[in-house]
Amino acid sequence: SNNDNNFAYYKSEYHKKNIEFNRFVIDRLQKLIINSNYKVMFYSPLKAYSLMEEFPELSHHLISINEKMILNILNDKIHTRIWMKNHITTPNSITLHGNECTYEYLTKIFNCDEFVIQERFSAGGLGTHLLTKENKNIISKMLSNKEYLISKYIEHSASVNLHIFITKENVIVFPGSIQLIDYRNNQYIYSGADFCAYKYIDENYKNKLYLQSKKIGNILKELGYLGICGIDYLISNDNVYFVELNPRFQASTILLNLELSNRKLPSIHQMQFDVLKPYTLNEIKTLEELDINYSFYKYGNNLYQDIDMYNYQMTLLENTNETYQILYDGYDRQNIFDNKYLFSVIFNGNISSFVSDN
């Protein structure tokens, strides 16, 4: 809206003049924090470090930020997969440079014909590709000197995300969500989260996810990491597979915050601000047993050629008996910005079956 202290790149002169987003952020921050007591918290802390190269003064205003070295380690999908393999179950994976990778070689190594290829650094599903016999040509797009993480494709699986919050004394594991994944242009694109659906998965899965998340949290705590972190898993055939870490707020953090607000509890962002605060066992129990009845579907990153497909899906959703409250967050049925990440619809209800069926 650009009202009060909200500043939107897409409603600024920067966007109209095609000035890069980083420049917009730096200029905004300079105006806000110069000669002031303002403090700054980033959705993705590594972005702060990249901006500090051009805006060193920012370092004096940052709060609740982990060391750059730790963030680099945790954002590295290849490193974390190899590291966590020593502690918990991970998908069967290998690393190859682009010039080493052929479809025939992979079928021989894995004894299967479908594979997931991930770039070392990526987010939101961008950089995660499905390789099959029908689309072998994507290998030709792999850079010869770049290293990739390659895993056997796990059929009949669901993608799960959990927030953990690491303090100096404890690891808090929040209830998880089923991740809504759209398959587009041979990539798996993150398109939302369903906390309601998570409640209905088998207790055996939930117990394993909880224990593995505690274990990972304690490993990160020993490394010196504090605050919010997301963990992605795959669940399939009674197995829980660690996939990757997200050392930042998650797209689904908004839904946790909605429920925390309902209970008059501090938001995840407030918890991050007070990251050194100790928690009692009762406080941890309350946070870990939240009943989150929200889901959201993201209007995302050129997933469809135009907005008509989203409008069609929203019409179906509005007419289904399963949905009884919808909060539109920037979605106006007309928006056609190139980057649509922030435009979403939040549901008070379960939408996994709706999205997968339609």
mmCIF file of C-alpha atoms in Angstrom:
data_model
loop_
_atom_site.group_PDB
_atom_site.id
_atom_site.type_symbol
_atom_site.label_atom_id
_atom_site.label_comp_id
_atom_site.label_asym_id
_atom_site.label_seq_id
_atom_site.Cartn_x
_atom_site.Cartn_y
_atom_site.Cartn_z
ATOM 1 C CA SER A 1 0.000 0.000 0.000
ATOM 2 C CA ASN A 2 2.969 2.317 0.663
ATOM 3 C CA ASN A 3 0.989 3.731 3.598
ATOM 4 C CA ASP A 4 2.641 4.606 6.918
ATOM 5 C CA ASN A 5 6.045 2.885 7.055
ATOM 6 C CA ASN A 6 5.326 0.278 4.384
ATOM 7 C CA PHE A 7 7.376 0.576 1.214
ATOM 8 C CA ALA A 8 6.699 -1.613 -1.794
ATOM 9 C CA TYR A 9 9.170 -1.958 -4.651
ATOM 10 C CA TYR A 10 6.359 -2.544 -7.137
ATOM 11 C CA LYS A 11 4.658 0.683 -6.126
ATOM 12 C CA SER A 12 7.808 2.789 -6.314
ATOM 13 C CA GLU A 13 9.646 4.860 -8.887
ATOM 14 C CA TYR A 14 12.437 2.275 -8.707
ATOM 15 C CA HIS A 15 10.245 -0.354 -10.316
ATOM 16 C CA LYS A 16 8.906 2.033 -12.936
ATOM 17 C CA LYS A 17 12.462 3.045 -13.887
ATOM 18 C CA ASN A 18 13.728 -0.562 -13.750
ATOM 19 C CA ILE A 19 16.227 0.230 -10.978
ATOM 20 C CA GLU A 20 17.376 -2.974 -9.274
ATOM 21 C CA PHE A 21 15.662 -4.161 -6.109
ATOM 22 C CA ASN A 22 18.854 -4.034 -3.994
ATOM 23 C CA ARG A 23 19.223 -0.341 -4.754
ATOM 24 C CA PHE A 24 15.643 0.240 -3.619
ATOM 25 C CA VAL A 25 16.277 -1.582 -0.318
ATOM 26 C CA ILE A 26 19.525 0.266 0.407
ATOM 27 C CA ASP A 27 18.054 3.683 -0.344
ATOM 28 C CA ARG A 28 15.009 2.955 1.822
ATOM 29 C CA LEU A 29 17.145 1.747 4.716
ATOM 30 C CA GLN A 30 19.461 4.723 4.471
ATOM 31 C CA LYS A 31 16.499 7.057 4.821
ATOM 32 C CA LEU A 32 15.076 5.100 7.743
ATOM 33 C CA ILE A 33 18.090 4.383 9.905
ATOM 34 C CA ILE A 34 20.469 7.272 9.327
ATOM 35 C CA ASN A 35 20.954 9.117 12.623
ATOM 36 C CA SER A 36 18.246 7.004 14.274
ATOM 37 C CA ASN A 37 17.784 4.133 16.682
ATOM 38 C CA TYR A 38 15.972 1.951 14.160
ATOM 39 C CA LYS A 39 16.990 -1.699 14.075
ATOM 40 C CA VAL A 40 16.616 -3.960 11.051
ATOM 41 C CA MET A 41 15.618 -7.613 10.818
ATOM 42 C CA PHE A 42 15.822 -9.444 7.481
ATOM 43 C CA TYR A 43 13.585 -12.239 6.202
ATOM 44 C CA SER A 44 16.747 -13.826 4.795
ATOM 45 C CA PRO A 45 19.817 -12.805 6.821
ATOM 46 C CA LEU A 46 22.241 -13.545 3.977
ATOM 47 C CA LYS A 47 20.601 -10.685 2.087
ATOM 48 C CA ALA A 48 21.780 -8.374 4.872
ATOM 49 C CA TYR A 49 25.370 -9.480 4.396
ATOM 50 C CA SER A 50 25.200 -8.928 0.633
ATOM 51 C CA LEU A 51 23.801 -5.423 1.145
ATOM 52 C CA MET A 52 26.493 -4.538 3.690
ATOM 53 C CA GLU A 53 29.134 -4.711 0.968
ATOM 54 C CA GLU A 54 27.579 -1.576 -0.514
ATOM 55 C CA PHE A 55 26.085 -0.174 2.710
ATOM 56 C CA PRO A 56 28.518 -0.916 5.605
ATOM 57 C CA GLU A 57 26.608 1.273 8.067
ATOM 58 C CA LEU A 58 23.849 -1.333 8.041
ATOM 59 C CA SER A 59 25.942 -3.564 10.309
ATOM 60 C CA HIS A 60 25.339 -1.187 13.243
ATOM 61 C CA HIS A 61 21.565 -1.575 12.952
ATOM 62 C CA LEU A 62 21.154 -5.327 12.455
ATOM 63 C CA ILE A 63 19.571 -7.465 15.146
ATOM 64 C CA SER A 64 19.159 -11.199 15.696
ATOM 65 C CA ILE A 65 21.530 -12.212 12.927
ATOM 66 C CA ASN A 66 23.743 -15.290 12.871
ATOM 67 C CA GLU A 67 27.319 -15.311 11.627
ATOM 68 C CA LYS A 68 27.744 -15.257 7.870
ATOM 69 C CA MET A 69 29.933 -18.372 7.944
ATOM 70 C CA ILE A 70 27.179 -20.354 9.697
ATOM 71 C CA LEU A 71 24.521 -19.111 7.273
ATOM 72 C CA ASN A 72 26.666 -20.070 4.291
ATOM 73 C CA ILE A 73 27.079 -23.583 5.678
ATOM 74 C CA LEU A 74 23.352 -24.068 6.299
ATOM 75 C CA ASN A 75 22.274 -22.620 2.940
ATOM 76 C CA ASP A 76 24.541 -25.033 1.071
ATOM 77 C CA LYS A 77 22.253 -27.913 0.067
ATOM 78 C CA ILE A 78 25.123 -30.212 -0.842
ATOM 79 C CA HIS A 79 27.071 -29.610 2.353
ATOM 80 C CA THR A 80 24.066 -29.978 4.668
ATOM 81 C CA ARG A 81 22.853 -33.168 2.944
ATOM 82 C CA ILE A 82 26.276 -34.802 3.335
ATOM 83 C CA TRP A 83 26.596 -33.506 6.906
ATOM 84 C CA MET A 84 23.140 -34.617 8.060
ATOM 85 C CA LYS A 85 23.591 -38.009 6.455
ATOM 86 C CA ASN A 86 25.827 -38.799 9.446
ATOM 87 C CA HIS A 87 22.956 -38.160 11.864
ATOM 88 C CA ILE A 88 19.586 -38.880 10.220
ATOM 89 C CA THR A 89 18.024 -40.528 7.162
ATOM 90 C CA THR A 90 18.494 -38.694 3.860
ATOM 91 C CA PRO A 91 17.541 -39.587 0.272
ATOM 92 C CA ASN A 92 20.080 -41.667 -1.608
ATOM 93 C CA SER A 93 22.198 -38.956 -3.259
ATOM 94 C CA ILE A 94 25.456 -38.267 -5.053
ATOM 95 C CA THR A 95 27.204 -35.081 -6.161
ATOM 96 C CA LEU A 96 28.429 -34.574 -9.715
ATOM 97 C CA HIS A 97 29.707 -31.717 -11.804
ATOM 98 C CA GLY A 98 27.634 -30.924 -14.850
ATOM 99 C CA ASN A 99 30.200 -32.423 -17.244
ATOM 100 C CA GLU A 100 30.076 -35.750 -15.361
ATOM 101 C CA CYS A 101 26.327 -36.127 -15.531
ATOM 102 C CA THR A 102 24.578 -38.272 -18.111
ATOM 103 C CA TYR A 103 21.173 -39.908 -17.905
ATOM 104 C CA GLU A 104 22.618 -43.334 -18.674
ATOM 105 C CA TYR A 105 25.200 -43.004 -15.904
ATOM 106 C CA LEU A 106 22.558 -42.038 -13.351
ATOM 107 C CA THR A 107 20.284 -44.956 -14.252
ATOM 108 C CA LYS A 108 23.220 -47.292 -13.724
ATOM 109 C CA ILE A 109 24.196 -45.757 -10.355
ATOM 110 C CA PHE A 110 20.668 -45.544 -8.893
ATOM 111 C CA ASN A 111 18.995 -48.416 -10.742
ATOM 112 C CA CYS A 112 15.950 -46.231 -11.515
ATOM 113 C CA ASP A 113 14.852 -43.851 -14.253
ATOM 114 C CA GLU A 114 13.729 -40.643 -12.482
ATOM 115 C CA PHE A 115 15.945 -38.252 -10.535
ATOM 116 C CA VAL A 116 15.860 -34.955 -8.664
ATOM 117 C CA ILE A 117 18.687 -32.543 -9.487
ATOM 118 C CA GLN A 118 19.331 -29.652 -7.102
ATOM 119 C CA GLU A 119 21.624 -26.695 -7.368
ATOM 120 C CA ARG A 120 23.871 -25.950 -4.408
ATOM 121 C CA PHE A 121 22.120 -22.667 -3.575
ATOM 122 C CA SER A 122 18.449 -22.083 -4.375
ATOM 123 C CA ALA A 123 15.108 -21.383 -2.698
ATOM 124 C CA GLY A 124 11.395 -21.781 -3.291
ATOM 125 C CA GLY A 125 11.935 -24.802 -5.508
ATOM 126 C CA LEU A 126 13.766 -22.781 -8.150
ATOM 127 C CA GLY A 127 16.881 -24.809 -8.886
ATOM 128 C CA THR A 128 15.190 -28.156 -8.136
ATOM 129 C CA HIS A 129 14.623 -30.142 -11.330
ATOM 130 C CA LEU A 130 13.027 -33.471 -12.184
ATOM 131 C CA LEU A 131 15.018 -35.521 -14.697
ATOM 132 C CA THR A 132 13.178 -38.259 -16.585
ATOM 133 C CA LYS A 133 13.669 -40.243 -19.758
ATOM 134 C CA GLU A 134 11.323 -37.815 -21.538
ATOM 135 C CA ASN A 135 13.238 -34.629 -20.602
ATOM 136 C CA LYS A 136 16.885 -35.738 -20.726
ATOM 137 C CA ASN A 137 17.665 -32.470 -22.509
ATOM 138 C CA ILE A 138 17.775 -30.576 -19.181
ATOM 139 C CA ILE A 139 21.206 -32.137 -18.578
ATOM 140 C CA SER A 140 22.544 -30.058 -21.458
ATOM 141 C CA LYS A 141 21.650 -26.940 -19.458
ATOM 142 C CA MET A 142 23.810 -27.967 -16.489
ATOM 143 C CA LEU A 143 27.043 -25.992 -16.212
ATOM 144 C CA SER A 144 30.081 -28.205 -16.705
ATOM 145 C CA ASN A 145 32.077 -26.825 -13.756
ATOM 146 C CA LYS A 146 29.139 -26.519 -11.362
ATOM 147 C CA GLU A 147 28.406 -29.140 -8.710
ATOM 148 C CA TYR A 148 24.897 -30.600 -8.374
ATOM 149 C CA LEU A 149 23.137 -32.763 -5.809
ATOM 150 C CA ILE A 150 21.390 -35.685 -7.501
ATOM 151 C CA SER A 151 18.912 -37.971 -5.732
ATOM 152 C CA LYS A 152 16.670 -40.838 -6.668
ATOM 153 C CA TYR A 153 13.108 -39.583 -7.161
ATOM 154 C CA ILE A 154 10.932 -40.847 -4.295
ATOM 155 C CA GLU A 155 7.461 -41.739 -5.539
ATOM 156 C CA HIS A 156 4.271 -41.344 -3.483
ATOM 157 C CA SER A 157 5.886 -38.871 -1.121
ATOM 158 C CA ALA A 158 4.774 -35.669 0.554
ATOM 159 C CA SER A 159 6.909 -32.613 1.230
ATOM 160 C CA VAL A 160 6.823 -31.363 4.830
ATOM 161 C CA ASN A 161 8.221 -28.225 6.461
ATOM 162 C CA LEU A 162 8.765 -27.605 10.172
ATOM 163 C CA HIS A 163 9.809 -24.430 11.965
ATOM 164 C CA ILE A 164 12.267 -24.842 14.799
ATOM 165 C CA PHE A 165 13.365 -22.089 17.153
ATOM 166 C CA ILE A 166 16.767 -22.481 18.792
ATOM 167 C CA THR A 167 17.594 -20.791 22.079
ATOM 168 C CA LYS A 168 20.750 -21.114 24.154
ATOM 169 C CA GLU A 169 19.044 -23.770 26.286
ATOM 170 C CA ASN A 170 16.339 -25.411 24.168
ATOM 171 C CA VAL A 171 15.020 -26.317 20.742
ATOM 172 C CA ILE A 172 11.330 -25.545 20.154
ATOM 173 C CA VAL A 173 9.649 -27.564 17.383
ATOM 174 C CA PHE A 174 6.449 -26.037 16.026
ATOM 175 C CA PRO A 175 3.709 -28.107 14.329
ATOM 176 C CA GLY A 176 4.539 -28.750 10.679
ATOM 177 C CA SER A 177 2.822 -28.106 7.383
ATOM 178 C CA ILE A 178 2.407 -30.027 4.152
ATOM 179 C CA GLN A 179 4.122 -28.041 1.418
ATOM 180 C CA LEU A 180 2.093 -27.360 -1.711
ATOM 181 C CA ILE A 181 4.323 -27.988 -4.708
ATOM 182 C CA ASP A 182 3.529 -27.136 -8.319
ATOM 183 C CA TYR A 183 5.449 -28.853 -11.114
ATOM 184 C CA ARG A 184 6.282 -26.394 -13.857
ATOM 185 C CA ASN A 185 8.932 -26.447 -16.588
ATOM 186 C CA ASN A 186 10.606 -29.507 -15.030
ATOM 187 C CA GLN A 187 10.930 -27.684 -11.702
ATOM 188 C CA TYR A 188 9.195 -28.159 -8.351
ATOM 189 C CA ILE A 189 7.930 -24.713 -7.344
ATOM 190 C CA TYR A 190 6.874 -23.952 -3.772
ATOM 191 C CA SER A 191 3.266 -22.737 -3.887
ATOM 192 C CA GLY A 192 2.048 -22.662 -0.303
ATOM 193 C CA ALA A 193 1.583 -24.543 2.950
ATOM 194 C CA ASP A 194 -1.215 -26.509 4.600
ATOM 195 C CA PHE A 195 -1.001 -26.788 8.382
ATOM 196 C CA CYS A 196 -4.445 -28.378 8.560
ATOM 197 C CA ALA A 197 -3.459 -31.349 6.408
ATOM 198 C CA TYR A 198 -0.381 -31.981 8.562
ATOM 199 C CA LYS A 199 -2.607 -32.802 11.524
ATOM 200 C CA TYR A 200 -4.026 -35.787 9.650
ATOM 201 C CA ILE A 201 -0.796 -37.547 8.721
ATOM 202 C CA ASP A 202 0.123 -40.708 10.615
ATOM 203 C CA GLU A 203 1.361 -40.193 14.171
ATOM 204 C CA ASN A 204 4.397 -42.322 13.342
ATOM 205 C CA TYR A 205 5.493 -39.679 10.826
ATOM 206 C CA LYS A 206 4.837 -36.826 13.231
ATOM 207 C CA ASN A 207 6.843 -38.464 16.017
ATOM 208 C CA LYS A 208 9.799 -39.061 13.700
ATOM 209 C CA LEU A 209 9.624 -35.505 12.349
ATOM 210 C CA TYR A 210 9.542 -34.086 15.858
ATOM 211 C CA LEU A 211 12.490 -36.148 17.109
ATOM 212 C CA GLN A 212 14.591 -35.530 14.011
ATOM 213 C CA SER A 213 13.889 -31.798 14.199
ATOM 214 C CA LYS A 214 14.959 -31.722 17.862
ATOM 215 C CA LYS A 215 18.130 -33.570 16.922
ATOM 216 C CA ILE A 216 18.925 -31.192 14.049
ATOM 217 C CA GLY A 217 18.172 -28.194 16.270
ATOM 218 C CA ASN A 218 20.633 -29.386 18.888
ATOM 219 C CA ILE A 219 23.301 -29.907 16.225
ATOM 220 C CA LEU A 220 22.749 -26.340 14.987
ATOM 221 C CA LYS A 221 22.796 -25.037 18.551
ATOM 222 C CA GLU A 222 26.232 -26.591 19.046
ATOM 223 C CA LEU A 223 27.331 -24.828 15.855
ATOM 224 C CA GLY A 224 26.265 -21.518 17.408
ATOM 225 C CA TYR A 225 23.074 -20.921 15.450
ATOM 226 C CA LEU A 226 20.244 -19.144 17.289
ATOM 227 C CA GLY A 227 16.668 -18.318 16.325
ATOM 228 C CA ILE A 228 14.266 -19.430 13.627
ATOM 229 C CA CYS A 229 15.116 -22.105 11.072
ATOM 230 C CA GLY A 230 13.043 -24.191 8.676
ATOM 231 C CA ILE A 231 13.605 -27.850 7.884
ATOM 232 C CA ASP A 232 12.247 -29.589 4.780
ATOM 233 C CA TYR A 233 11.533 -33.321 4.733
ATOM 234 C CA LEU A 234 9.985 -35.942 2.495
ATOM 235 C CA ILE A 235 7.737 -38.599 4.000
ATOM 236 C CA SER A 236 7.094 -41.872 2.176
ATOM 237 C CA ASN A 237 6.495 -45.539 3.030
ATOM 238 C CA ASP A 238 6.993 -45.008 6.783
ATOM 239 C CA ASN A 239 10.291 -43.211 6.154
ATOM 240 C CA VAL A 240 11.195 -39.617 6.960
ATOM 241 C CA TYR A 241 13.941 -38.145 4.769
ATOM 242 C CA PHE A 242 15.798 -34.937 5.583
ATOM 243 C CA VAL A 243 15.995 -32.707 2.497
ATOM 244 C CA GLU A 244 17.366 -29.268 3.411
ATOM 245 C CA LEU A 245 17.658 -26.423 5.912
ATOM 246 C CA ASN A 246 16.296 -22.890 5.530
ATOM 247 C CA PRO A 247 18.125 -20.640 8.046
ATOM 248 C CA ARG A 248 15.555 -17.844 7.880
ATOM 249 C CA PHE A 249 11.879 -17.106 8.287
ATOM 250 C CA GLN A 250 9.663 -19.301 6.094
ATOM 251 C CA ALA A 251 6.947 -18.274 3.660
ATOM 252 C CA SER A 252 4.551 -20.071 6.036
ATOM 253 C CA THR A 253 5.712 -18.089 9.102
ATOM 254 C CA ILE A 254 2.748 -15.769 8.489
ATOM 255 C CA LEU A 255 0.396 -18.611 9.410
ATOM 256 C CA LEU A 256 2.238 -19.404 12.626
ATOM 257 C CA ASN A 257 2.025 -15.728 13.490
ATOM 258 C CA LEU A 258 -1.730 -15.707 12.879
ATOM 259 C CA GLU A 259 -2.241 -18.466 15.429
ATOM 260 C CA LEU A 260 0.220 -16.920 17.905
ATOM 261 C CA SER A 261 -1.684 -13.647 17.611
ATOM 262 C CA ASN A 262 -4.978 -15.455 18.243
ATOM 263 C CA ARG A 263 -3.506 -16.803 21.477
ATOM 264 C CA LYS A 264 -1.986 -13.435 22.406
ATOM 265 C CA LEU A 265 1.501 -14.948 22.247
ATOM 266 C CA PRO A 266 4.613 -13.241 20.821
ATOM 267 C CA SER A 267 5.045 -13.591 17.068
ATOM 268 C CA ILE A 268 7.963 -15.518 15.569
ATOM 269 C CA HIS A 269 9.518 -12.151 14.708
ATOM 270 C CA GLN A 270 9.191 -10.992 18.329
ATOM 271 C CA MET A 271 10.770 -14.268 19.455
ATOM 272 C CA GLN A 272 13.635 -13.652 17.031
ATOM 273 C CA PHE A 273 14.034 -10.131 18.417
ATOM 274 C CA ASP A 274 14.254 -11.608 21.942
ATOM 275 C CA VAL A 275 16.356 -14.579 20.828
ATOM 276 C CA LEU A 276 18.289 -14.725 24.118
ATOM 277 C CA LYS A 277 15.113 -15.004 26.198
ATOM 278 C CA PRO A 278 14.910 -18.260 28.217
ATOM 279 C CA TYR A 279 11.739 -20.372 27.956
ATOM 280 C CA THR A 280 10.125 -22.459 30.655
ATOM 281 C CA LEU A 281 9.037 -26.027 29.928
ATOM 282 C CA ASN A 282 5.387 -24.907 30.071
ATOM 283 C CA GLU A 283 6.037 -22.143 27.524
ATOM 284 C CA ILE A 284 7.764 -24.611 25.202
ATOM 285 C CA LYS A 285 4.880 -27.067 25.575
ATOM 286 C CA THR A 286 2.365 -24.345 24.664
ATOM 287 C CA LEU A 287 4.301 -23.401 21.518
ATOM 288 C CA GLU A 288 4.865 -26.991 20.419
ATOM 289 C CA GLU A 289 1.195 -27.890 20.824
ATOM 290 C CA LEU A 290 -0.291 -25.021 18.830
ATOM 291 C CA ASP A 291 -3.375 -25.973 16.828
ATOM 292 C CA ILE A 292 -2.845 -24.163 13.522
ATOM 293 C CA ASN A 293 -5.945 -24.146 11.317
ATOM 294 C CA TYR A 294 -4.548 -22.144 8.431
ATOM 295 C CA SER A 295 -3.263 -22.803 4.937
ATOM 296 C CA PHE A 296 -2.148 -20.566 2.119
ATOM 297 C CA TYR A 297 -1.747 -20.741 -1.629
ATOM 298 C CA LYS A 298 0.832 -18.478 -3.228
ATOM 299 C CA TYR A 299 0.275 -16.573 -6.416
ATOM 300 C CA GLY A 300 3.790 -17.282 -7.576
ATOM 301 C CA ASN A 301 6.674 -16.566 -9.874
ATOM 302 C CA ASN A 302 5.177 -16.956 -13.351
ATOM 303 C CA LEU A 303 3.774 -20.381 -12.562
ATOM 304 C CA TYR A 304 1.077 -19.771 -15.144
ATOM 305 C CA GLN A 305 1.173 -17.570 -18.212
ATOM 306 C CA ASP A 306 -1.531 -15.279 -16.892
ATOM 307 C CA ILE A 307 -3.825 -14.799 -13.944
ATOM 308 C CA ASP A 308 -6.811 -16.660 -15.441
ATOM 309 C CA MET A 309 -5.740 -20.039 -14.050
ATOM 310 C CA TYR A 310 -5.490 -18.577 -10.542
ATOM 311 C CA ASN A 311 -8.867 -16.903 -10.888
ATOM 312 C CA TYR A 312 -10.357 -20.233 -11.956
ATOM 313 C CA GLN A 313 -8.828 -22.039 -8.975
ATOM 314 C CA MET A 314 -9.994 -19.325 -6.590
ATOM 315 C CA THR A 315 -13.543 -19.626 -7.950
ATOM 316 C CA LEU A 316 -13.472 -23.383 -7.350
ATOM 317 C CA LEU A 317 -12.175 -22.831 -3.853
ATOM 318 C CA GLU A 318 -14.779 -20.235 -2.980
ATOM 319 C CA ASN A 319 -17.494 -22.665 -3.988
ATOM 320 C CA THR A 320 -16.191 -25.692 -2.110
ATOM 321 C CA ASN A 321 -17.836 -26.751 1.138
ATOM 322 C CA GLU A 322 -14.438 -27.289 2.809
ATOM 323 C CA THR A 323 -13.531 -23.612 2.981
ATOM 324 C CA TYR A 324 -15.227 -21.356 5.468
ATOM 325 C CA GLN A 325 -12.936 -18.354 5.733
ATOM 326 C CA ILE A 326 -10.626 -16.785 3.149
ATOM 327 C CA LEU A 327 -8.229 -13.893 3.757
ATOM 328 C CA TYR A 328 -6.971 -12.375 0.513
ATOM 329 C CA ASP A 329 -3.469 -11.002 0.946
ATOM 330 C CA GLY A 330 -2.800 -8.790 -2.066
ATOM 331 C CA TYR A 331 -4.627 -11.091 -4.478
ATOM 332 C CA ASP A 332 -6.994 -8.963 -6.535
ATOM 333 C CA ARG A 333 -7.735 -11.174 -9.614
ATOM 334 C CA GLN A 334 -6.071 -8.572 -11.831
ATOM 335 C CA ASN A 335 -2.451 -8.394 -10.721
ATOM 336 C CA ILE A 336 0.043 -9.351 -13.428
ATOM 337 C CA PHE A 337 3.380 -8.307 -11.901
ATOM 338 C CA ASP A 338 6.397 -10.295 -13.071
ATOM 339 C CA ASN A 339 7.219 -11.310 -9.512
ATOM 340 C CA LYS A 340 4.034 -12.336 -7.739
ATOM 341 C CA TYR A 341 5.530 -13.977 -4.668
ATOM 342 C CA LEU A 342 3.786 -11.762 -2.119
ATOM 343 C CA PHE A 343 0.315 -12.184 -3.521
ATOM 344 C CA SER A 344 -1.406 -15.001 -1.705
ATOM 345 C CA VAL A 345 -4.652 -16.326 -0.341
ATOM 346 C CA ILE A 346 -4.855 -17.552 3.256
ATOM 347 C CA PHE A 347 -7.480 -20.140 4.171
ATOM 348 C CA ASN A 348 -8.963 -21.139 7.457
ATOM 349 C CA GLY A 349 -9.146 -24.781 6.408
ATOM 350 C CA ASN A 350 -7.472 -27.651 4.581
ATOM 351 C CA ILE A 351 -6.584 -27.045 0.900
ATOM 352 C CA SER A 352 -4.108 -29.822 0.032
ATOM 353 C CA SER A 353 -6.707 -32.036 -1.615
ATOM 354 C CA PHE A 354 -8.156 -29.090 -3.496
ATOM 355 C CA VAL A 355 -4.816 -28.063 -4.984
ATOM 356 C CA SER A 356 -3.744 -31.598 -5.866
ATOM 357 C CA ASP A 357 -7.081 -32.489 -7.444
ATOM 358 C CA ASN A 358 -7.524 -29.295 -9.418
#
